[in-house]
Coordinates of N, CA and C in Angstrom, one line a residue:
X1 N 164.0 42.2 -21.8 CA 164.2 42.4 -23.2 C 163.7 41.2 -24.0
X2 N 162.9 41.4 -25.0 CA 162.3 40.3 -25.7 C 163.3 39.7 -26.7
X3 N 163.1 38.5 -27.1 CA 164.0 37.8 -28.0 C 164.1 38.6 -29.3
X4 N 163.0 39.2 -29.8 CA 163.1 40.0 -31.1 C 164.0 41.2 -30.8
X5 N 163.9 41.8 -29.7 CA 164.7 43.0 -29.4 C 166.2 42.6 -29.3
X6 N 166.4 41.4 -28.8 CA 167.8 40.9 -28.8 C 168.3 40.7 -30.2
X7 N 167.5 40.2 -31.0 CA 167.9 40.0 -32.4 C 168.1 41.3 -33.1
X8 N 167.3 42.3 -32.8 CA 167.5 43.7 -33.3 C 168.9 44.2 -32.9
X9 N 169.2 44.0 -31.6 CA 170.6 44.5 -31.2 C 171.7 43.7 -31.9
X10 N 171.5 42.5 -32.1 CA 172.5 41.7 -32.8 C 172.6 42.2 -34.2
X11 N 171.5 42.5 -34.9 CA 171.6 43.1 -36.2 C 172.4 44.3 -36.2
X12 N 172.2 45.2 -35.3 CA 173.0 46.4 -35.2 C 174.5 46.1 -35.1
X13 N 174.8 45.1 -34.3 CA 176.3 44.7 -34.2 C 176.8 44.2 -35.5
X14 N 176.0 43.5 -36.3 CA 176.4 43.0 -37.6 C 176.5 44.1 -38.6
X15 N 175.7 45.1 -38.5 CA 175.7 46.2 -39.5 C 176.9 47.2 -39.2
X16 N 178.0 46.8 -39.7 CA 179.3 47.5 -39.3 C 179.3 48.9 -39.8
X17 N 178.7 49.2 -40.9 CA 178.7 50.6 -41.4 C 177.5 51.4 -41.1
X18 N 176.6 50.8 -40.2 CA 175.4 51.5 -39.7 C 174.5 52.0 -40.9
X19 N 174.5 51.2 -42.0 CA 173.7 51.6 -43.1 C 172.2 51.2 -43.0
X20 N 171.9 50.3 -42.0 CA 170.5 49.9 -41.9 C 170.3 48.5 -42.6
X21 N 171.4 48.0 -43.2 CA 171.3 46.7 -43.8 C 172.6 46.0 -43.6
X22 N 172.6 44.7 -43.8 CA 173.8 43.8 -43.6 C 174.1 43.1 -44.9
X23 N 175.3 43.3 -45.3 CA 175.8 42.6 -46.5 C 176.3 41.2 -46.2
X24 N 176.6 40.4 -47.2 CA 177.1 39.1 -46.9 C 178.5 39.2 -46.2
X25 N 179.3 40.2 -46.6 CA 180.6 40.4 -46.0 C 180.4 40.7 -44.5
X26 N 179.4 41.6 -44.2 CA 179.2 41.9 -42.7 C 178.7 40.7 -42.0
X27 N 177.9 39.9 -42.6 CA 177.4 38.7 -41.9 C 178.5 37.7 -41.7
X28 N 179.4 37.5 -42.7 CA 180.5 36.7 -42.6 C 181.5 37.2 -41.5
X29 N 181.8 38.4 -41.5 CA 182.6 39.0 -40.5 C 182.0 38.8 -39.1
X30 N 180.7 39.0 -39.0 CA 180.0 38.8 -37.7 C 180.1 37.4 -37.2
X31 N 180.1 36.5 -38.1 CA 180.2 35.1 -37.8 C 181.5 34.8 -37.0
X32 N 182.5 35.6 -37.3 CA 183.8 35.4 -36.7 C 184.0 36.3 -35.4
X33 N 183.4 37.6 -35.5 CA 183.8 38.6 -34.5 C 182.7 38.8 -33.5
X34 N 181.4 38.5 -33.8 CA 180.4 38.8 -32.8 C 180.0 37.5 -32.1
X35 N 180.3 37.5 -30.8 CA 180.1 36.3 -30.0 C 178.7 35.8 -30.1
X36 N 177.7 36.7 -29.9 CA 176.3 36.3 -29.9 C 175.8 35.7 -31.2
X37 N 176.4 36.2 -32.3 CA 176.0 35.6 -33.6 C 176.7 34.3 -33.8
X38 N 177.9 34.1 -33.3 CA 178.5 32.8 -33.4 C 177.7 31.8 -32.6
X39 N 177.3 32.2 -31.4 CA 176.5 31.3 -30.6 C 175.1 31.0 -31.2
X40 N 174.5 32.0 -31.9 CA 173.2 31.7 -32.5 C 173.4 30.7 -33.7
X41 N 174.5 30.9 -34.4 CA 174.7 29.9 -35.5 C 174.9 28.5 -35.0
X42 N 175.6 28.4 -33.8 CA 175.8 27.1 -33.2 C 174.4 26.5 -32.8
X43 N 173.6 27.3 -32.1 CA 172.3 26.9 -31.7 C 171.4 26.4 -32.8
X44 N 171.5 27.1 -34.0 CA 170.7 26.7 -35.1 C 171.4 25.6 -35.9
X45 N 172.5 25.2 -35.5 CA 173.3 24.1 -36.1 C 173.7 24.5 -37.6
X46 N 174.1 25.8 -37.7 CA 174.6 26.3 -39.0 C 176.1 26.5 -38.9
X47 N 176.7 25.8 -39.9 CA 178.2 25.9 -40.0 C 178.5 27.2 -40.7
X48 N 179.7 27.8 -40.4 CA 180.1 29.1 -41.0 C 180.2 28.9 -42.5
X49 N 180.5 27.6 -43.0 CA 180.7 27.4 -44.4 C 179.3 27.5 -45.1
X50 N 178.2 27.5 -44.4 CA 176.9 27.6 -45.0 C 176.4 29.0 -45.0
X51 N 177.2 30.0 -44.6 CA 176.7 31.3 -44.4 C 176.1 31.9 -45.7
X52 N 176.8 31.6 -46.8 CA 176.3 32.2 -48.1 C 174.9 31.7 -48.4
X53 N 174.6 30.4 -48.2 CA 173.2 29.9 -48.4 C 172.3 30.5 -47.4
X54 N 172.7 30.7 -46.1 CA 171.8 31.2 -45.1 C 171.5 32.7 -45.5
X55 N 172.5 33.4 -46.0 CA 172.3 34.8 -46.4 C 171.2 34.8 -47.5
X56 N 171.3 33.9 -48.5 CA 170.2 33.8 -49.5 C 168.9 33.5 -48.9
X57 N 168.9 32.7 -47.9 CA 167.6 32.3 -47.2 C 167.0 33.5 -46.5
X58 N 167.9 34.3 -45.9 CA 167.4 35.5 -45.2 C 167.0 36.7 -46.1
X59 N 167.7 36.8 -47.2 CA 167.5 37.9 -48.2 C 166.2 37.7 -49.0
X60 N 165.1 37.9 -48.3 CA 163.8 37.7 -48.9 C 163.5 38.4 -50.2
X61 N 163.9 39.7 -50.3 CA 163.7 40.5 -51.5 C 164.8 40.4 -52.5
X62 N 165.8 39.6 -52.2 CA 166.9 39.3 -53.1 C 167.7 40.5 -53.6
X63 N 167.9 41.5 -52.7 CA 168.6 42.7 -53.1 C 170.1 42.7 -52.8
X64 N 170.5 41.6 -52.2 CA 171.9 41.4 -51.8 C 172.3 42.0 -50.5
X65 N 171.2 42.4 -49.7 CA 171.4 43.0 -48.4 C 170.3 42.5 -47.5
X66 N 170.6 42.4 -46.2 CA 169.5 42.0 -45.3 C 169.1 43.2 -44.6
X67 N 167.7 43.5 -44.5 CA 167.3 44.6 -43.7 C 166.9 44.0 -42.3
X68 N 166.6 44.9 -41.4 CA 166.3 44.5 -40.1 C 165.2 43.4 -40.0
X69 N 164.1 43.6 -40.7 CA 163.0 42.7 -40.6 C 163.3 41.4 -41.2
X70 N 164.0 41.3 -42.4 CA 164.4 40.0 -43.0 C 165.2 39.2 -41.9
X71 N 166.1 39.9 -41.3 CA 167.0 39.2 -40.4 C 166.2 38.7 -39.2
X72 N 165.5 39.6 -38.5 CA 164.9 39.3 -37.2 C 163.8 38.3 -37.5
X73 N 162.9 38.5 -38.4 CA 161.7 37.6 -38.6 C 162.2 36.2 -39.0
X74 N 163.1 36.1 -39.9 CA 163.5 34.7 -40.4 C 164.3 34.0 -39.3
X75 N 165.2 34.7 -38.6 CA 165.9 34.0 -37.5 C 165.0 33.6 -36.4
X76 N 164.0 34.5 -36.1 CA 163.0 34.2 -35.0 C 162.2 32.9 -35.4
X77 N 161.8 32.9 -36.7 CA 161.0 31.7 -37.1 C 161.9 30.4 -37.1
X78 N 163.2 30.5 -37.5 CA 164.0 29.4 -37.4 C 164.2 28.9 -36.0
X79 N 164.4 29.8 -35.1 CA 164.6 29.5 -33.7 C 163.4 28.8 -33.0
X80 N 162.2 29.1 -33.5 CA 161.0 28.6 -32.9 C 160.3 27.5 -33.7
X81 N 160.8 27.2 -34.8 CA 160.3 26.1 -35.6 C 160.7 24.8 -34.8
X82 N 160.0 23.7 -35.0 CA 160.4 22.4 -34.5 C 161.8 22.2 -35.1
X83 N 162.6 21.5 -34.4 CA 164.0 21.2 -34.8 C 164.0 20.6 -36.2
X84 N 163.1 19.6 -36.4 CA 163.1 18.9 -37.6 C 162.6 19.8 -38.8
X85 N 161.7 20.7 -38.5 CA 161.2 21.6 -39.5 C 162.3 22.6 -39.9
X86 N 163.0 23.1 -38.9 CA 164.0 24.1 -39.2 C 165.1 23.4 -40.0
X87 N 165.5 22.2 -39.6 CA 166.5 21.5 -40.3 C 166.1 21.2 -41.8
X88 N 164.9 20.8 -42.0 CA 164.4 20.5 -43.3 C 164.4 21.8 -44.2
X89 N 164.0 22.9 -43.5 CA 163.9 24.2 -44.2 C 165.3 24.6 -44.7
X90 N 166.3 24.5 -43.8 CA 167.6 24.9 -44.1 C 168.2 23.9 -45.2
X91 N 168.0 22.7 -45.0 CA 168.5 21.7 -46.0 C 167.9 22.0 -47.4
X92 N 166.6 22.3 -47.4 CA 165.9 22.6 -48.7 C 166.6 23.8 -49.3
X93 N 166.8 24.9 -48.5 CA 167.4 26.1 -49.1 C 168.9 25.8 -49.5
X94 N 169.6 25.0 -48.8 CA 171.0 24.7 -49.2 C 171.1 23.9 -50.5
X95 N 170.0 23.1 -50.8 CA 170.1 22.3 -52.1 C 169.4 23.0 -53.2
X96 N 169.0 24.2 -53.1 CA 168.3 24.9 -54.2 C 169.3 25.3 -55.3

């Protein structure tokens, strides 16, 4: 199973109402309840207190919900960027 497929499965776990999108509330709930998401946040050095800013970072079309592609593509890029690049990107978004 590829990493993007794993991220797709994670998205499905976060999408509590099976609507095909994830709200901030679902993301926040997933940060507490979904073990794989908690681990991913730790790997990316993202604190749960920063989830609102991360949600804004992931919500490319700014509609207040994350679709599958927004979630998978952005998380994949963050995981594969050089650590210093990912950190700078997150810090930039957090100070916007």
